[in-house]
PDB file of C-alpha atoms and ligand atoms in Angstrom:
ATOM      1  CA  MET N 234     174.060 113.965-106.692  1.00 90.00           C
ATOM      2  CA  ASN N 235     176.480 111.196-105.859  1.00 93.00           C
ATOM      3  CA  PHE N 236     179.387 111.590-103.424  1.00 97.00           C
ATOM      4  CA  LYS N 237     179.943 107.877-102.829  1.00 97.00           C
ATOM      5  CA  GLY N 238     183.687 107.118-102.773  1.00 97.00           C
ATOM      6  CA  LYS N 239     184.621 110.769-103.351  1.00 98.00           C
ATOM      7  CA  ASP N 240     187.837 112.214-101.876  1.00 98.00           C
ATOM      8  CA  ILE N 241     187.450 115.585-100.145  1.00 98.00           C
ATOM      9  CA  ILE N 242     190.733 117.395-100.586  1.00 98.00           C
ATOM     10  CA  SER N 243     189.959 120.983-101.535  1.00 98.00           C
ATOM     11  CA  ILE N 244     186.817 123.108-101.504  1.00 98.00           C
ATOM     12  CA  LYS N 245     187.710 123.949-105.106  1.00 97.00           C
ATOM     13  CA  ASP N 246     186.773 120.376-106.088  1.00 96.00           C
ATOM     14  CA  PHE N 247     183.095 121.203-105.377  1.00 97.00           C
ATOM     15  CA  SER N 248     180.570 123.096-107.459  1.00 97.00           C
ATOM     16  CA  LYS N 249     178.103 125.477-105.820  1.00 98.00           C
ATOM     17  CA  PRO N 250     175.142 123.066-106.290  1.00 98.00           C
ATOM     18  CA  GLU N 251     177.219 120.321-104.645  1.00 98.00           C
ATOM     19  CA  ILE N 252     178.026 122.569-101.680  1.00 98.00           C
ATOM     20  CA  ASN N 253     174.356 123.556-101.375  1.00 98.00           C
ATOM     21  CA  TYR N 254     173.406 119.898-101.348  1.00 98.00           C
ATOM     22  CA  ILE N 255     175.897 119.119 -98.539  1.00 98.00           C
ATOM     23  CA  LEU N 256     174.709 122.106 -96.470  1.00 98.00           C
ATOM     24  CA  ASP N 257     171.060 121.057 -96.868  1.00 98.00           C
ATOM     25  CA  TYR N 258     171.881 117.509 -95.954  1.00 98.00           C
ATOM     26  CA  SER N 259     173.816 118.659 -92.856  1.00 98.00           C
ATOM     27  CA  LYS N 260     170.636 120.326 -91.538  1.00 98.00           C
ATOM     28  CA  LYS N 261     168.994 116.914 -91.420  1.00 97.00           C
ATOM     29  CA  MET N 262     171.832 115.678 -89.196  1.00 98.00           C
ATOM     30  CA  VAL N 263     171.498 118.276 -86.422  1.00 98.00           C
ATOM     31  CA  ASP N 264     169.154 116.325 -84.097  1.00 98.00           C
ATOM     32  CA  PHE N 265     171.294 113.196 -84.536  1.00 98.00           C
ATOM     33  CA  ALA N 266     174.449 115.241 -83.885  1.00 98.00           C
ATOM     34  CA  LYS N 267     172.970 116.471 -80.604  1.00 98.00           C
ATOM     35  CA  GLY N 268     172.115 112.905 -79.578  1.00 97.00           C
ATOM     36  CA  GLU N 269     168.389 113.718 -79.531  1.00 98.00           C
ATOM     37  CA  LYS N 270     167.675 111.133 -82.211  1.00 97.00           C
ATOM     38  CA  TYR N 271     169.543 107.951 -83.036  1.00 97.00           C
ATOM     39  CA  ILE N 272     170.717 106.347 -86.297  1.00 96.00           C
ATOM     40  CA  ASP N 273     173.265 103.694 -87.179  1.00 95.00           C
ATOM     41  CA  ILE N 274     173.636 103.978 -90.924  1.00 96.00           C
ATOM     42  CA  LEU N 275     177.419 103.476 -90.622  1.00 97.00           C
ATOM     43  CA  LYS N 276     177.192 100.375 -88.438  1.00 96.00           C
ATOM     44  CA  GLY N 277     180.122  98.104 -89.268  1.00 96.00           C
ATOM     45  CA  LYS N 278     182.114 100.892 -90.951  1.00 97.00           C
ATOM     46  CA  VAL N 279     185.550 101.957 -89.704  1.00 98.00           C
ATOM     47  CA  MET N 280     187.159 105.403 -90.087  1.00 98.00           C
ATOM     48  CA  SER N 281     190.940 105.936 -89.866  1.00 98.00           C
ATOM     49  CA  SER N 282     191.791 109.158 -88.062  1.00 98.00           C
ATOM     50  CA  LEU N 283     195.414 110.048 -88.897  1.00 98.00           C
ATOM     51  CA  PHE N 284     196.498 113.264 -87.192  1.00 98.00           C
ATOM     52  CA  PHE N 285     200.100 114.246 -87.844  1.00 98.00           C
ATOM     53  CA  GLU N 286     199.410 117.701 -86.359  1.00 97.00           C
ATOM     54  CA  PRO N 287     197.635 118.794 -83.153  1.00 97.00           C
ATOM     55  CA  SER N 288     193.847 118.985 -83.276  1.00 97.00           C
ATOM     56  CA  THR N 289     190.949 119.245 -80.849  1.00 98.00           C
ATOM     57  CA  ARG N 290     187.787 120.148 -82.767  1.00 98.00           C
ATOM     58  CA  THR N 291     188.493 118.542 -86.123  1.00 98.00           C
ATOM     59  CA  MET N 292     189.630 115.236 -84.659  1.00 98.00           C
ATOM     60  CA  LEU N 293     186.958 115.015 -81.953  1.00 98.00           C
ATOM     61  CA  SER N 294     184.085 116.151 -84.171  1.00 98.00           C
ATOM     62  CA  PHE N 295     185.014 113.634 -86.870  1.00 98.00           C
ATOM     63  CA  GLY N 296     185.169 110.963 -84.154  1.00 98.00           C
ATOM     64  CA  CYS N 297     181.881 112.140 -82.679  1.00 98.00           C
ATOM     65  CA  ALA N 298     180.258 112.208 -86.150  1.00 98.00           C
ATOM     66  CA  MET N 299     181.371 108.643 -86.897  1.00 98.00           C
ATOM     67  CA  ASN N 300     180.130 107.393 -83.516  1.00 98.00           C
ATOM     68  CA  ARG N 301     176.796 109.213 -83.841  1.00 98.00           C
ATOM     69  CA  LEU N 302     176.275 107.359 -87.138  1.00 98.00           C
ATOM     70  CA  GLY N 303     177.005 103.994 -85.529  1.00 97.00           C
ATOM     71  CA  GLY N 304     180.513 103.616 -86.996  1.00 97.00           C
ATOM     72  CA  ARG N 305     183.864 103.123 -85.284  1.00 98.00           C
ATOM     73  CA  VAL N 306     187.174 104.963 -85.283  1.00 98.00           C
ATOM     74  CA  ILE N 307     190.797 103.807 -85.302  1.00 98.00           C
ATOM     75  CA  GLY N 308     193.830 106.036 -85.553  1.00 98.00           C
ATOM     76  CA  PHE N 309     196.397 108.187 -83.830  1.00 98.00           C
ATOM     77  CA  SER N 310     196.934 111.768 -82.753  1.00 97.00           C
ATOM     78  CA  ASP N 311     200.637 111.404 -82.019  1.00 96.00           C
ATOM     79  CA  PRO N 312     202.597 110.198 -85.061  1.00 96.00           C
ATOM     80  CA  GLY N 313     205.626 109.896 -82.754  1.00 95.00           C
ATOM     81  CA  LYS N 314     204.016 106.749 -81.350  1.00 94.00           C
ATOM     82  CA  THR N 315     203.642 105.135 -84.793  1.00 96.00           C
ATOM     83  CA  SER N 316     206.090 103.552 -87.237  1.00 95.00           C
ATOM     84  CA  GLN N 317     206.651 107.032 -88.704  1.00 93.00           C
ATOM     85  CA  LYS N 318     209.089 107.295 -85.791  1.00 94.00           C
ATOM     86  CA  LYS N 319     210.983 104.327 -87.265  1.00 97.00           C
ATOM     87  CA  GLY N 320     211.123 106.067 -90.622  1.00 96.00           C
ATOM     88  CA  GLU N 321     208.103 104.573 -92.388  1.00 97.00           C
ATOM     89  CA  SER N 322     206.924 106.594 -95.389  1.00 97.00           C
ATOM     90  CA  LEU N 323     203.586 108.390 -95.528  1.00 97.00           C
ATOM     91  CA  ALA N 324     202.684 106.204 -98.517  1.00 98.00           C
ATOM     92  CA  ASP N 325     203.059 102.996 -96.488  1.00 98.00           C
ATOM     93  CA  THR N 326     201.120 104.401 -93.523  1.00 98.00           C
ATOM     94  CA  ILE N 327     198.296 105.285 -95.897  1.00 98.00           C
ATOM     95  CA  ARG N 328     198.383 101.810 -97.494  1.00 98.00           C
ATOM     96  CA  MET N 329     197.882 100.309 -94.034  1.00 98.00           C
ATOM     97  CA  ALA N 330     194.998 102.609 -93.068  1.00 98.00           C
ATOM     98  CA  ASP N 331     193.456 101.831 -96.450  1.00 98.00           C
ATOM     99  CA  SER N 332     193.437  98.130 -95.708  1.00 98.00           C
ATOM    100  CA  TYR N 333     192.081  98.567 -92.162  1.00 98.00           C
ATOM    101  CA  SER N 334     189.219 100.994 -92.811  1.00 98.00           C
ATOM    102  CA  ASP N 335     186.505 102.352 -95.090  1.00 98.00           C
ATOM    103  CA  LEU N 336     187.611 105.987 -95.057  1.00 98.00           C
ATOM    104  CA  ILE N 337     190.719 107.965 -94.115  1.00 99.00           C
ATOM    105  CA  VAL N 338     190.743 111.366 -92.422  1.00 98.00           C
ATOM    106  CA  ILE N 339     194.210 112.918 -92.504  1.00 98.00           C
ATOM    107  CA  ARG N 340     195.775 116.086 -91.107  1.00 98.00           C
ATOM    108  CA  HIS N 341     199.384 116.743 -92.021  1.00 98.00           C
ATOM    109  CA  PRO N 342     201.823 119.678 -91.778  1.00 97.00           C
ATOM    110  CA  GLN N 343     202.770 119.447 -95.449  1.00 97.00           C
ATOM    111  CA  GLU N 344     200.666 121.092 -98.120  1.00 97.00           C
ATOM    112  CA  GLY N 345     199.615 118.464-100.652  1.00 98.00           C
ATOM    113  CA  ALA N 346     199.893 115.524 -98.211  1.00 98.00           C
ATOM    114  CA  ALA N 347     196.160 114.678 -98.403  1.00 98.00           C
ATOM    115  CA  ARG N 348     196.202 114.780-102.189  1.00 98.00           C
ATOM    116  CA  LEU N 349     199.246 112.486-102.101  1.00 98.00           C
ATOM    117  CA  ALA N 350     197.392 110.103 -99.776  1.00 98.00           C
ATOM    118  CA  THR N 351     194.705 109.597-102.431  1.00 98.00           C
ATOM    119  CA  GLU N 352     197.377 107.986-104.643  1.00 98.00           C
ATOM    120  CA  PHE N 353     197.869 105.190-102.119  1.00 98.00           C
ATOM    121  CA  ALA N 354     194.310 104.657-100.917  1.00 98.00           C
ATOM    122  CA  GLU N 355     191.355 102.967-102.557  1.00 98.00           C
ATOM    123  CA  VAL N 356     189.009 104.260 -99.862  1.00 98.00           C
ATOM    124  CA  PRO N 357     187.941 107.934 -99.778  1.00 98.00           C
ATOM    125  CA  VAL N 358     190.395 110.393 -98.210  1.00 98.00           C
ATOM    126  CA  ILE N 359     189.245 113.520 -96.375  1.00 98.00           C
ATOM    127  CA  ASN N 360     191.689 116.371 -95.901  1.00 98.00           C
ATOM    128  CA  ALA N 361     191.474 117.603 -92.298  1.00 98.00           C
ATOM    129  CA  GLY N 362     194.060 120.323 -93.020  1.00 98.00           C
ATOM    130  CA  ASP N 363     197.289 120.161 -95.021  1.00 98.00           C
ATOM    131  CA  GLY N 364     199.859 122.697 -93.814  1.00 97.00           C
ATOM    132  CA  ALA N 365     198.981 126.196 -95.000  1.00 97.00           C
ATOM    133  CA  GLY N 366     196.988 124.666 -97.880  1.00 97.00           C
ATOM    134  CA  GLN N 367     193.298 123.798 -97.548  1.00 97.00           C
ATOM    135  CA  HIS N 368     190.780 122.835 -94.844  1.00 98.00           C
ATOM    136  CA  PRO N 369     187.656 121.919 -96.833  1.00 98.00           C
ATOM    137  CA  THR N 370     185.548 120.468 -94.011  1.00 98.00           C
ATOM    138  CA  GLN N 371     186.145 123.536 -91.825  1.00 98.00           C
ATOM    139  CA  CYS N 372     185.130 125.641 -94.806  1.00 98.00           C
ATOM    140  CA  LEU N 373     181.876 123.724 -95.215  1.00 98.00           C
ATOM    141  CA  LEU N 374     181.012 124.048 -91.525  1.00 98.00           C
ATOM    142  CA  ASP N 375     181.814 127.771 -91.712  1.00 98.00           C
ATOM    143  CA  LEU N 376     179.424 128.136 -94.669  1.00 98.00           C
ATOM    144  CA  PHE N 377     176.842 126.090 -92.758  1.00 98.00           C
ATOM    145  CA  THR N 378     177.202 128.456 -89.784  1.00 98.00           C
ATOM    146  CA  ILE N 379     176.789 131.602 -91.907  1.00 98.00           C
ATOM    147  CA  LEU N 380     173.797 130.088 -93.706  1.00 98.00           C
ATOM    148  CA  THR N 381     172.129 129.042 -90.459  1.00 98.00           C
ATOM    149  CA  GLU N 382     172.621 132.432 -88.800  1.00 98.00           C
ATOM    150  CA  LYS N 383     172.138 134.785 -91.744  1.00 98.00           C
ATOM    151  CA  LYS N 384     169.717 132.660 -93.823  1.00 98.00           C
ATOM    152  CA  LYS N 385     171.862 133.242 -96.911  1.00 97.00           C
ATOM    153  CA  ILE N 386     175.549 133.446 -97.813  1.00 98.00           C
ATOM    154  CA  GLU N 387     175.452 135.794-100.808  1.00 97.00           C
ATOM    155  CA  GLY N 388     175.491 139.515-100.192  1.00 96.00           C
ATOM    156  CA  ASN N 389     176.963 139.317 -96.678  1.00 98.00           C
ATOM    157  CA  LYS N 390     179.867 141.614 -95.924  1.00 98.00           C
ATOM    158  CA  VAL N 391     182.587 139.399 -94.497  1.00 98.00           C
ATOM    159  CA  ILE N 392     185.931 140.318 -92.943  1.00 98.00           C
ATOM    160  CA  LEU N 393     188.613 137.651 -92.896  1.00 98.00           C
ATOM    161  CA  LEU N 394     191.011 138.780 -90.162  1.00 98.00           C
ATOM    162  CA  GLY N 395     194.432 137.798 -88.893  1.00 97.00           C
ATOM    163  CA  ASP N 396     196.901 135.383 -90.431  1.00 98.00           C
ATOM    164  CA  LEU N 397     195.726 135.261 -94.016  1.00 98.00           C
ATOM    165  CA  LYS N 398     199.095 134.054 -95.252  1.00 98.00           C
ATOM    166  CA  TYR N 399     199.477 130.818 -93.321  1.00 97.00           C
ATOM    167  CA  GLY N 400     195.845 130.192 -92.268  1.00 98.00           C
ATOM    168  CA  ARG N 401     194.419 127.338 -94.318  1.00 98.00           C
ATOM    169  CA  THR N 402     190.837 127.930 -93.172  1.00 98.00           C
ATOM    170  CA  VAL N 403     190.770 131.377 -94.793  1.00 98.00           C
ATOM    171  CA  HIS N 404     192.299 130.066 -98.026  1.00 98.00           C
ATOM    172  CA  SER N 405     189.367 127.685 -98.416  1.00 98.00           C
ATOM    173  CA  LEU N 406     186.766 130.149 -97.144  1.00 98.00           C
ATOM    174  CA  ALA N 407     187.815 133.085 -99.359  1.00 98.00           C
ATOM    175  CA  TYR N 408     187.278 130.889-102.411  1.00 98.00           C
ATOM    176  CA  ALA N 409     183.936 129.508-101.236  1.00 98.00           C
ATOM    177  CA  LEU N 410     182.536 132.899-100.203  1.00 98.00           C
ATOM    178  CA  SER N 411     183.501 134.251-103.624  1.00 98.00           C
ATOM    179  CA  LEU N 412     181.586 131.401-105.230  1.00 98.00           C
ATOM    180  CA  TYR N 413     178.492 132.736-103.419  1.00 98.00           C
ATOM    181  CA  GLY N 414     179.174 136.391-104.168  1.00 97.00           C
ATOM    182  CA  ALA N 415     179.819 137.569-100.608  1.00 98.00           C
ATOM    183  CA  GLU N 416     181.632 140.913-100.195  1.00 98.00           C
ATOM    184  CA  LEU N 417     185.128 140.283 -98.881  1.00 98.00           C
ATOM    185  CA  THR N 418     187.506 142.435 -96.866  1.00 98.00           C
ATOM    186  CA  PHE N 419     190.877 141.007 -95.914  1.00 98.00           C
ATOM    187  CA  VAL N 420     192.364 142.539 -92.762  1.00 98.00           C
ATOM    188  CA  SER N 421     195.863 141.491 -91.741  1.00 97.00           C
ATOM    189  CA  PRO N 422     199.302 142.780 -90.867  1.00 96.00           C
ATOM    190  CA  LYS N 423     201.220 143.608 -94.060  1.00 95.00           C
ATOM    191  CA  SER N 424     203.486 140.556 -93.720  1.00 95.00           C
ATOM    192  CA  LEU N 425     200.505 138.170 -93.397  1.00 97.00           C
ATOM    193  CA  GLU N 426     198.405 139.257 -96.361  1.00 97.00           C
ATOM    194  CA  MET N 427     196.288 136.824 -98.358  1.00 98.00           C
ATOM    195  CA  PRO N 428     198.466 135.014-100.941  1.00 98.00           C
ATOM    196  CA  ARG N 429     198.231 136.413-104.445  1.00 97.00           C
ATOM    197  CA  GLU N 430     196.844 133.167-105.907  1.00 97.00           C
ATOM    198  CA  VAL N 431     193.903 133.158-103.472  1.00 98.00           C
ATOM    199  CA  VAL N 432     193.108 136.805-104.286  1.00 98.00           C
ATOM    200  CA  ASP N 433     193.242 135.915-107.996  1.00 98.00           C
ATOM    201  CA  GLU N 434     190.838 132.976-107.469  1.00 97.00           C
ATOM    202  CA  CYS N 435     188.357 135.363-105.806  1.00 98.00           C
ATOM    203  CA  LYS N 436     188.687 137.810-108.703  1.00 98.00           C
ATOM    204  CA  ASP N 437     188.178 135.016-111.241  1.00 98.00           C
ATOM    205  CA  LEU N 438     184.858 134.366-109.494  1.00 98.00           C
ATOM    206  CA  GLY N 439     183.868 138.016-109.907  1.00 97.00           C
ATOM    207  CA  VAL N 440     184.618 139.258-106.364  1.00 97.00           C
ATOM    208  CA  LYS N 441     186.937 142.196-105.717  1.00 96.00           C
ATOM    209  CA  PRO N 442     188.302 141.747-102.191  1.00 98.00           C
ATOM    210  CA  VAL N 443     189.453 144.874-100.356  1.00 97.00           C
ATOM    211  CA  SER N 444     192.752 144.455 -98.472  1.00 97.00           C
ATOM    212  CA  THR N 445     193.468 146.696 -95.490  1.00 95.00           C
ATOM    213  CA  SER N 446     195.117 146.674 -92.094  1.00 93.00           C
ATOM    214  CA  ASN N 447     192.480 148.986 -90.541  1.00 94.00           C
ATOM    215  CA  LEU N 448     190.031 146.848 -88.573  1.00 95.00           C
ATOM    216  CA  GLU N 449     188.246 149.672 -86.716  1.00 95.00           C
ATOM    217  CA  LYS N 450     187.110 151.270 -89.932  1.00 93.00           C
ATOM    218  CA  SER N 451     186.146 148.048 -91.707  1.00 94.00           C
ATOM    219  CA  ILE N 452     184.097 146.576 -88.862  1.00 96.00           C
ATOM    220  CA  ARG N 453     181.299 149.194 -88.979  1.00 95.00           C
ATOM    221  CA  ASP N 454     179.153 147.776 -91.763  1.00 95.00           C
ATOM    222  CA  THR N 455     180.266 144.141 -91.513  1.00 98.00           C
ATOM    223  CA  ASP N 456     177.898 141.160 -91.128  1.00 98.00           C
ATOM    224  CA  VAL N 457     180.465 138.442 -90.411  1.00 98.00           C
ATOM    225  CA  LEU N 458     183.844 138.870 -88.726  1.00 98.00           C
ATOM    226  CA  TYR N 459     185.971 135.740 -89.216  1.00 98.00           C
ATOM    227  CA  VAL N 460     188.934 135.869 -86.842  1.00 98.00           C
ATOM    228  CA  THR N 461     192.000 133.634 -87.103  1.00 98.00           C
ATOM    229  CA  ARG N 462     194.963 132.781 -84.920  1.00 98.00           C
ATOM    230  CA  ILE N 463     198.457 133.799 -86.001  1.00 97.00           C
ATOM    231  CA  GLN N 464     199.838 130.404 -87.098  1.00 97.00           C
ATOM    232  CA  LYS N 465     203.006 130.416 -84.984  1.00 96.00           C
ATOM    233  CA  GLU N 466     204.011 126.900 -86.039  1.00 96.00           C
ATOM    234  CA  ARG N 467     204.300 127.936 -89.706  1.00 96.00           C
ATOM    235  CA  PHE N 468     206.662 130.870 -89.173  1.00 97.00           C
ATOM    236  CA  PRO N 469     210.186 130.140 -90.360  1.00 94.00           C
ATOM    237  CA  ASP N 470     211.482 132.735 -87.876  1.00 93.00           C
ATOM    238  CA  ALA N 471     210.371 133.421 -84.262  1.00 94.00           C
ATOM    239  CA  GLU N 472     211.328 137.099 -84.599  1.00 94.00           C
ATOM    240  CA  GLU N 473     208.787 137.547 -87.379  1.00 94.00           C
ATOM    241  CA  TYR N 474     206.065 135.987 -85.210  1.00 96.00           C
ATOM    242  CA  ASN N 475     206.898 138.297 -82.307  1.00 96.00           C
ATOM    243  CA  LYS N 476     206.489 141.307 -84.594  1.00 96.00           C
ATOM    244  CA  VAL N 477     202.876 140.482 -85.507  1.00 96.00           C
ATOM    245  CA  VAL N 478     201.425 138.640 -82.516  1.00 95.00           C
ATOM    246  CA  GLY N 479     198.890 140.826 -80.714  1.00 94.00           C
ATOM    247  CA  THR N 480     198.240 143.096 -83.718  1.00 95.00           C
ATOM    248  CA  TYR N 481     194.454 142.652 -83.455  1.00 96.00           C
ATOM    249  CA  THR N 482     192.283 142.010 -80.432  1.00 97.00           C
ATOM    250  CA  ILE N 483     188.515 141.814 -80.549  1.00 98.00           C
ATOM    251  CA  ASP N 484     187.018 143.234 -77.381  1.00 98.00           C
ATOM    252  CA  ASN N 485     183.769 144.881 -76.321  1.00 98.00           C
ATOM    253  CA  LYS N 486     185.156 148.363 -76.914  1.00 97.00           C
ATOM    254  CA  LEU N 487     185.874 147.605 -80.566  1.00 97.00           C
ATOM    255  CA  LEU N 488     182.419 146.069 -80.944  1.00 98.00           C
ATOM    256  CA  GLN N 489     180.696 149.318 -79.936  1.00 96.00           C
ATOM    257  CA  ASN N 490     181.080 150.355 -83.569  1.00 91.00           C
ATOM    258  CA  ALA N 491     179.735 147.084 -84.993  1.00 97.00           C
ATOM    259  CA  LYS N 492     176.288 146.231 -86.343  1.00 97.00           C
ATOM    260  CA  LYS N 493     173.911 144.737 -83.752  1.00 97.00           C
ATOM    261  CA  ASP N 494     173.655 141.505 -85.718  1.00 98.00           C
ATOM    262  CA  LEU N 495     177.367 141.112 -86.491  1.00 98.00           C
ATOM    263  CA  ILE N 496     178.456 137.517 -85.945  1.00 98.00           C
ATOM    264  CA  ILE N 497     182.000 136.688 -84.884  1.00 98.00           C
ATOM    265  CA  MET N 498     183.418 133.381 -86.035  1.00 98.00           C
ATOM    266  CA  HIS N 499     186.774 131.689 -85.369  1.00 98.00           C
ATOM    267  CA  PRO N 500     187.882 128.171 -86.348  1.00 98.00           C
ATOM    268  CA  LEU N 501     189.568 127.965 -82.908  1.00 98.00           C
ATOM    269  CA  PRO N 502     191.822 127.550 -80.998  1.00 98.00           C
ATOM    270  CA  ARG N 503     191.489 131.195 -79.965  1.00 98.00           C
ATOM    271  CA  LEU N 504     194.440 132.796 -78.223  1.00 97.00           C
ATOM    272  CA  ALA N 505     194.522 136.496 -77.313  1.00 95.00           C
ATOM    273  CA  GLU N 506     192.850 137.643 -80.564  1.00 98.00           C
ATOM    274  CA  ILE N 507     189.378 137.450 -78.980  1.00 98.00           C
ATOM    275  CA  ASN N 508     189.047 138.723 -75.435  1.00 98.00           C
ATOM    276  CA  PRO N 509     186.928 136.241 -73.384  1.00 98.00           C
ATOM    277  CA  GLU N 510     184.604 139.142 -72.442  1.00 98.00           C
ATOM    278  CA  VAL N 511     183.200 138.812 -75.986  1.00 98.00           C
ATOM    279  CA  ASP N 512     182.076 135.214 -75.320  1.00 98.00           C
ATOM    280  CA  THR N 513     178.894 136.290 -73.555  1.00 98.00           C
ATOM    281  CA  THR N 514     177.819 138.828 -76.209  1.00 98.00           C
ATOM    282  CA  PRO N 515     175.250 137.881 -78.876  1.00 98.00           C
ATOM    283  CA  HIS N 516     178.019 138.370 -81.464  1.00 98.00           C
ATOM    284  CA  ALA N 517     179.999 135.302 -80.342  1.00 98.00           C
ATOM    285  CA  LEU N 518     179.254 132.417 -82.670  1.00 98.00           C
ATOM    286  CA  TYR N 519     182.514 130.466 -82.445  1.00 98.00           C
ATOM    287  CA  PHE N 520     181.422 127.758 -80.029  1.00 98.00           C
ATOM    288  CA  LYS N 521     178.250 127.092 -82.001  1.00 98.00           C
ATOM    289  CA  GLU N 522     180.401 127.056 -85.149  1.00 98.00           C
ATOM    290  CA  ALA N 523     182.561 124.335 -83.544  1.00 98.00           C
ATOM    291  CA  PHE N 524     179.458 122.247 -82.759  1.00 98.00           C
ATOM    292  CA  ASN N 525     178.348 122.614 -86.383  1.00 98.00           C
ATOM    293  CA  GLY N 526     181.376 120.509 -87.293  1.00 98.00           C
ATOM    294  CA  VAL N 527     179.473 117.454 -86.062  1.00 98.00           C
ATOM    295  CA  PRO N 528     176.350 117.560 -88.326  1.00 98.00           C
ATOM    296  CA  LEU N 529     178.465 118.732 -91.235  1.00 98.00           C
ATOM    297  CA  ARG N 530     180.963 115.891 -90.854  1.00 98.00           C
ATOM    298  CA  MET N 531     178.135 113.405 -90.282  1.00 98.00           C
ATOM    299  CA  ALA N 532     176.753 114.504 -93.630  1.00 98.00           C
ATOM    300  CA  LEU N 533     180.124 114.029 -95.352  1.00 98.00           C
ATOM    301  CA  LEU N 534     180.696 110.594 -93.824  1.00 98.00           C
ATOM    302  CA  SER N 535     177.209 109.469 -94.699  1.00 98.00           C
ATOM    303  CA  LEU N 536     177.447 110.752 -98.263  1.00 97.00           C
ATOM    304  CA  THR N 537     180.892 109.274 -98.973  1.00 98.00           C
ATOM    305  CA  ILE N 538     180.610 105.846 -97.351  1.00 97.00           C
ATOM    306  CA  GLY N 539     177.106 105.350 -96.029  1.00 91.00           C
ATOM    307  CA  GLY N 540     174.347 105.949 -98.427  1.00 71.00           C
ATOM    308  CA  GLU N 541     171.900 108.678 -97.604  1.00 73.00           C
ATOM    309  CA  LEU N 542     169.296 109.127 -94.902  1.00 78.00           C
TER     310      LEU N 542
HETATM  311  C1  NCD T 743     192.313 125.493 -87.537  1.00 61.31           C
HETATM  312  C2  NCD T 743     193.331 124.652 -88.287  1.00 61.31           C
HETATM  313  O1  NCD T 743     193.795 123.626 -87.789  1.00 61.31           O
HETATM  314  O2  NCD T 743     193.629 125.076 -89.403  1.00 61.31           O
HETATM  315  N1  NCD T 743     191.660 124.814 -86.507  1.00 61.31           N
HETATM  316  C3  NCD T 743     190.616 123.962 -86.795  1.00 61.31           C
HETATM  317  O3  NCD T 743     190.739 123.036 -87.552  1.00 61.31           O
HETATM  318  N2  NCD T 743     189.432 124.215 -86.227  1.00 61.31           N
HETATM  319  C4  NCD T 743     192.797 126.835 -87.142  1.00 61.31           C
HETATM  320  C5  NCD T 743     194.029 127.003 -86.317  1.00 61.31           C
HETATM  321  O4  NCD T 743     194.710 126.051 -85.937  1.00 61.31           O
HETATM  322  O5  NCD T 743     194.339 128.152 -86.003  1.00 61.31           O
END
């Protein structure tokens, strides 16, 4: 399998054997990701980190991954301090990053921005989130987390909860979980249901997702509860946000009805949708999930620009 020079824009660009290969390869990166072993297979390589939207985990774990592989990072996290402020086009910004680096990681508020960037870059482009579109690297680390904890992806009963309309992580994950034949339940307020096209993609892959707003009932026989934040920044109207914020809260009382080995995931940042009292229960996997971003992204960087271990 050859990923050299490949853009990573959508999880839909990958076949199941390709995803399996990446997940296997990520396992080999764990000790390096923790700093317990050392490699420098990306020595001399430079990654552009272009964040047009706020980020903590995605930006820092990409940076960490590049450093752990011996590479270096240039970039920005505040586009207001770049020539974008003077009116420069995205195309020209990408052309510059292309000439200064070996790979571009981009997060942008507009859906399709990462795909557009590939038109102006010779080097590989990785989509670190494009508006309400896709978040393929988060999806891969989520799959990696489920695989590590549950030993398999197929057959798990998974709830995707919260803002299924604007949440890009769940758009990518619903597709990928369908590829593996997981059982899907979508739980959201009525106004934030999973977009029709994502539901259709799942059905095309042979999965029949159940949509409901009743979390208490659905949680009983669930293996994985994937919680998301209501994406305030994507609401055209503050009133609409106020109507749905606080609809679901995961707390210890709710978890009394859950399976003992239920795992709770969240791409983070978490606001009030998970009560901090849950953090110390064996269900809470979200911080480990965030760490998994490092080995997973090390694998992607190594496969696209480094040559393999
Ligand atoms: C998510 C994102 O940016 O889509 N965060 C992340 O990358 N880990 C989720 C969110 O912002 O709610």
